Tab-separated table of C-alpha atoms in Angstrom:
chain	number	residue	atom	x	y	z
H	1	MET	CA	33.083	24.050	-11.293
H	2	SER	CA	36.055	25.956	-9.920
H	3	PHE	CA	39.406	26.193	-11.687
H	4	ILE	CA	42.968	26.530	-10.438
H	5	ALA	CA	45.449	28.518	-12.520
H	6	GLU	CA	49.206	28.812	-12.052
H	7	PHE	CA	51.010	31.901	-13.293
H	8	SER	CA	54.502	33.329	-13.271
H	9	ILE	CA	55.398	36.986	-13.612
H	10	PRO	CA	58.738	38.804	-13.460
H	11	THR	CA	59.267	40.677	-10.221
H	12	ASP	CA	59.730	43.926	-12.159
H	13	ASP	CA	56.252	43.479	-13.648
H	14	PHE	CA	54.527	42.742	-10.355
H	15	ALA	CA	56.102	43.499	-6.979
H	16	LEU	CA	59.405	43.875	-5.093
H	17	GLY	CA	61.660	43.870	-8.140
H	18	THR	CA	64.074	46.384	-6.612
H	19	ALA	CA	64.074	44.743	-3.172
H	20	LEU	CA	64.662	41.237	-4.502
H	21	ASP	CA	67.442	42.453	-6.797
H	22	ALA	CA	69.168	43.896	-3.727
H	23	ALA	CA	68.935	40.551	-1.889
H	24	PRO	CA	69.162	37.896	-4.622
H	25	GLU	CA	69.109	34.936	-2.227
H	26	MET	CA	65.861	36.101	-0.642
H	27	ARG	CA	62.647	34.118	-0.952
H	28	VAL	CA	59.335	35.749	-0.092
H	29	GLU	CA	55.959	34.151	0.497
H	30	VAL	CA	52.590	35.805	0.928
H	31	GLU	CA	50.612	34.829	4.012
H	32	ARG	CA	47.416	33.398	2.540
H	33	LEU	CA	44.142	35.176	3.213
H	34	ALA	CA	40.702	34.650	1.691
H	35	THR	CA	39.420	38.192	1.155
H	36	HIS	CA	37.961	40.452	-1.496
H	37	SER	CA	39.281	43.756	-0.183
H	38	ARG	CA	42.235	45.103	-2.180
H	39	GLU	CA	44.016	46.152	1.025
H	40	TRP	CA	43.836	42.629	2.449
H	41	VAL	CA	44.561	40.373	-0.525
H	42	MET	CA	48.282	40.050	0.249
H	43	PRO	CA	49.342	42.427	3.040
H	44	PHE	CA	51.517	39.973	5.023
H	45	LEU	CA	54.793	38.770	3.584
H	46	TRP	CA	57.399	36.332	4.950
H	47	ALA	CA	61.009	36.751	3.815
H	48	SER	CA	63.904	34.370	4.419
H	49	GLY	CA	67.143	33.023	2.990
H	50	GLY	CA	68.841	36.302	2.146
H	51	ASP	CA	70.205	39.551	3.536
H	52	LEU	CA	67.277	40.998	5.472
H	53	GLY	CA	69.061	44.300	6.015
H	54	ALA	CA	69.658	44.833	2.309
H	55	PHE	CA	66.122	43.662	1.518
H	56	GLU	CA	64.531	46.054	4.017
H	57	ALA	CA	66.641	48.997	2.895
H	58	ALA	CA	65.716	48.332	-0.730
H	59	MET	CA	62.013	48.079	0.113
H	60	GLU	CA	62.169	51.720	1.192
H	61	ASP	CA	63.102	52.618	-2.399
H	62	ASP	CA	60.926	50.003	-4.117
H	63	GLU	CA	58.244	51.728	-6.195
H	64	THR	CA	55.801	48.874	-5.630
H	65	VAL	CA	55.798	49.439	-1.843
H	66	SER	CA	53.940	52.406	-0.329
H	67	GLU	CA	54.503	51.508	3.325
H	68	VAL	CA	56.100	48.596	5.162
H	69	ALA	CA	56.270	47.584	8.806
H	70	THR	CA	58.266	44.745	10.334
H	71	LEU	CA	55.951	42.631	12.498
H	72	ASP	CA	58.292	39.836	13.556
H	73	ARG	CA	61.850	38.635	13.091
H	74	LEU	CA	63.389	35.307	14.097
H	75	ASP	CA	66.455	33.352	12.937
H	76	GLY	CA	66.879	35.069	9.590
H	77	THR	CA	63.152	35.152	8.818
H	78	ALA	CA	60.958	38.251	8.975
H	79	LEU	CA	57.251	38.972	8.668
H	80	TYR	CA	56.244	42.277	7.093
H	81	MET	CA	52.976	44.112	6.667
H	82	ILE	CA	52.993	45.909	3.331
H	83	GLU	CA	50.790	48.533	1.745
H	84	TRP	CA	51.277	48.138	-1.988
H	85	SER	CA	51.489	50.967	-4.495
H	86	GLU	CA	48.904	51.587	-7.201
H	87	PRO	CA	50.478	49.432	-9.977
H	88	VAL	CA	50.339	46.355	-7.732
H	89	GLU	CA	46.850	47.194	-6.515
H	90	ARG	CA	45.677	47.470	-10.132
H	91	GLN	CA	46.692	43.853	-10.663
H	92	VAL	CA	45.144	42.885	-7.334
H	93	ASP	CA	41.929	44.591	-8.431
H	94	ALA	CA	41.857	42.316	-11.484
H	95	MET	CA	41.935	39.327	-9.121
H	96	ILE	CA	39.165	40.802	-6.978
H	97	ASP	CA	37.004	41.654	-9.977
H	98	GLU	CA	37.008	37.989	-11.003
H	99	HIS	CA	36.656	36.717	-7.400
H	100	ALA	CA	40.046	35.000	-7.488
H	101	ILE	CA	41.439	33.543	-4.277
H	102	VAL	CA	45.221	33.612	-3.833
H	103	GLN	CA	46.178	30.084	-2.797
H	104	GLU	CA	49.910	30.588	-3.161
H	105	ALA	CA	52.182	33.531	-3.977
H	106	VAL	CA	55.951	33.155	-3.679
H	107	ALA	CA	58.903	34.894	-5.276
H	108	ASP	CA	62.655	34.752	-5.588
H	109	ASP	CA	63.837	35.669	-9.087
H	110	GLU	CA	60.203	35.723	-10.295
H	111	TRP	CA	56.705	35.444	-8.837
H	112	PHE	CA	54.712	32.216	-8.853
H	113	LEU	CA	50.984	32.574	-8.168
H	114	LYS	CA	48.324	29.914	-7.785
H	115	LEU	CA	44.823	31.374	-8.017
H	116	ARG	CA	41.410	29.754	-7.642
H	117	PHE	CA	38.534	30.977	-9.811
H	118	ALA	CA	34.842	30.124	-9.507
H	119	ASP	CA	34.695	29.039	-13.152
H	120	GLU	CA	36.660	29.091	-16.386
H	121	ASP	CA	34.945	32.262	-17.625
H	122	ARG	CA	36.326	34.271	-14.691
H	123	LEU	CA	39.782	32.783	-15.235
H	124	SER	CA	39.627	33.706	-18.919
H	125	ALA	CA	38.497	37.259	-18.151
H	126	PHE	CA	41.359	37.702	-15.685
H	127	TYR	CA	43.943	36.371	-18.114
H	128	GLU	CA	42.647	38.474	-21.006
H	129	GLU	CA	43.200	41.604	-18.918
H	130	LEU	CA	46.714	40.725	-17.721
H	131	GLU	CA	47.997	38.429	-20.469
H	132	SER	CA	50.830	40.815	-21.325
H	133	GLU	CA	52.153	40.567	-17.749
H	134	PHE	CA	51.162	37.151	-16.395
H	135	GLU	CA	52.322	33.920	-18.034
H	136	LEU	CA	49.789	31.109	-17.648
H	137	HIS	CA	51.528	27.764	-17.096
H	138	ARG	CA	48.667	25.485	-16.138
H	139	LYS	CA	44.946	25.455	-15.470
H	140	TYR	CA	42.826	22.599	-14.218
H	141	ARG	CA	39.514	21.803	-12.589
H	142	THR	CA	39.674	21.188	-8.875
H	143	THR	CA	38.195	17.715	-9.414
H	144	GLU	CA	40.981	16.748	-11.817
H	145	PRO	CA	44.183	15.202	-10.438
H	146	LYS	CA	46.939	17.693	-11.167
H	147	GLU	CA	49.605	16.451	-8.833
H	148	GLY	CA	50.880	12.939	-8.417
H	149	GLU	CA	52.327	11.108	-5.464
H	150	PHE	CA	53.664	13.361	-2.681
H	151	GLY	CA	52.127	16.408	-4.339
H	152	LEU	CA	54.666	16.511	-7.189
H	153	THR	CA	53.798	17.679	-10.664
H	154	PRO	CA	54.994	15.385	-13.491
H	155	GLU	CA	57.623	17.988	-14.398
H	156	GLN	CA	58.913	18.231	-10.826
H	157	ARG	CA	59.088	14.439	-10.510
H	158	GLU	CA	60.943	14.127	-13.827
H	159	THR	CA	63.472	16.783	-12.804
H	160	LEU	CA	64.079	15.351	-9.336
H	161	VAL	CA	64.510	11.807	-10.660
H	162	LEU	CA	66.929	12.940	-13.380
H	163	ALA	CA	68.864	15.030	-10.866
H	164	SER	CA	69.279	11.967	-8.660
H	165	GLU	CA	70.309	9.757	-11.571
H	166	LEU	CA	72.923	12.279	-12.717
H	167	GLY	CA	74.363	12.641	-9.213
H	168	TYR	CA	73.181	16.168	-8.478
H	169	PHE	CA	72.423	15.189	-4.874
H	170	SER	CA	75.642	13.199	-4.409
H	171	VAL	CA	78.476	14.320	-2.125
H	172	PRO	CA	80.561	15.533	-3.807
H	173	ARG	CA	78.100	16.699	-6.463
H	174	GLU	CA	78.496	14.920	-9.800
H	175	ALA	CA	76.188	17.077	-11.921
H	176	THR	CA	75.134	20.702	-12.145
H	177	VAL	CA	71.875	22.503	-12.811
H	178	GLU	CA	73.243	23.176	-16.295
H	179	ASP	CA	73.665	19.417	-16.877
H	180	ILE	CA	70.043	18.803	-15.911
H	181	ALA	CA	68.827	21.698	-18.069
H	182	ASP	CA	70.738	20.346	-21.079
H	183	ARG	CA	69.178	16.894	-20.690
H	184	LEU	CA	65.662	18.286	-20.332
H	185	GLY	CA	66.041	20.998	-22.959
H	186	ILE	CA	64.868	23.760	-20.615
H	187	SER	CA	66.470	26.785	-18.956
H	188	THR	CA	68.562	26.561	-15.798
H	189	ASN	CA	66.046	28.865	-14.117
H	190	SER	CA	63.240	26.400	-14.882
H	191	VAL	CA	65.319	23.557	-13.428
H	192	SER	CA	65.982	25.552	-10.250
H	193	GLN	CA	62.274	26.357	-9.905
H	194	ARG	CA	61.297	22.689	-10.342
H	195	LEU	CA	63.899	21.510	-7.831
H	196	ARG	CA	62.878	24.056	-5.186
H	197	ARG	CA	59.151	23.523	-5.581
H	198	GLY	CA	59.599	19.761	-5.793
H	199	HIS	CA	61.589	19.739	-2.552
H	200	ASP	CA	58.929	21.913	-0.914
H	201	ALA	CA	56.170	19.533	-2.035
H	202	LEU	CA	58.070	16.513	-0.714
H	203	VAL	CA	58.617	18.149	2.679
H	204	ARG	CA	55.005	19.273	2.956
H	205	ASN	CA	53.616	15.882	2.005
H	206	THR	CA	56.039	13.600	3.843
H	207	LEU	CA	57.491	15.409	6.879
H	208	LEU	CA	54.758	17.866	7.852
H	209	VAL	CA	51.358	17.042	9.265
H	210	ASN	CA	48.488	17.627	6.840
H	211	GLY	CA	50.800	19.616	4.555
H	212	GLN	CA	51.016	22.489	7.093
């Protein structure tokens, strides 16, 4: 029975740390591919929301990037084809060795990866190798309900509901991310992550067709 695992990893420990530091508002997302060749696990990358010029200039000096080519650019969004350096490919090799499929890989101030493994043994082997770099947040069987209504995790739903109750979405705003973090007893970064991913889940499962 296959397993899904969700990990986070600092950008400096995985990829694009220098480039994302240079464009702090940038959000990047890997174009999903099902492949077991290290060169084609995550070669295509979308970037949006920040200073593309600063991001592209910094990629030239980013040690995790060997080569980069801009494939498309439209309305503040760009698609790149990237050849990763050896440290990134070492981590990619660990995914390939355990037949992991990258279902989601996004980053802003840190990377979030959702990987599918054929069984729990392969997941465990992967995590044992990269435990010092990857933080495991959640694992679950694909037959187990992980997400609730509208694709929200319980944590995302709790954060969104509290944010609404406190007036975070009001105009003018009546609460801050810090207020929400204090009530939940978590970091402001965790609150921001939950809000962004919760919004994304709501859009995908209410406004888009078939979540696409």
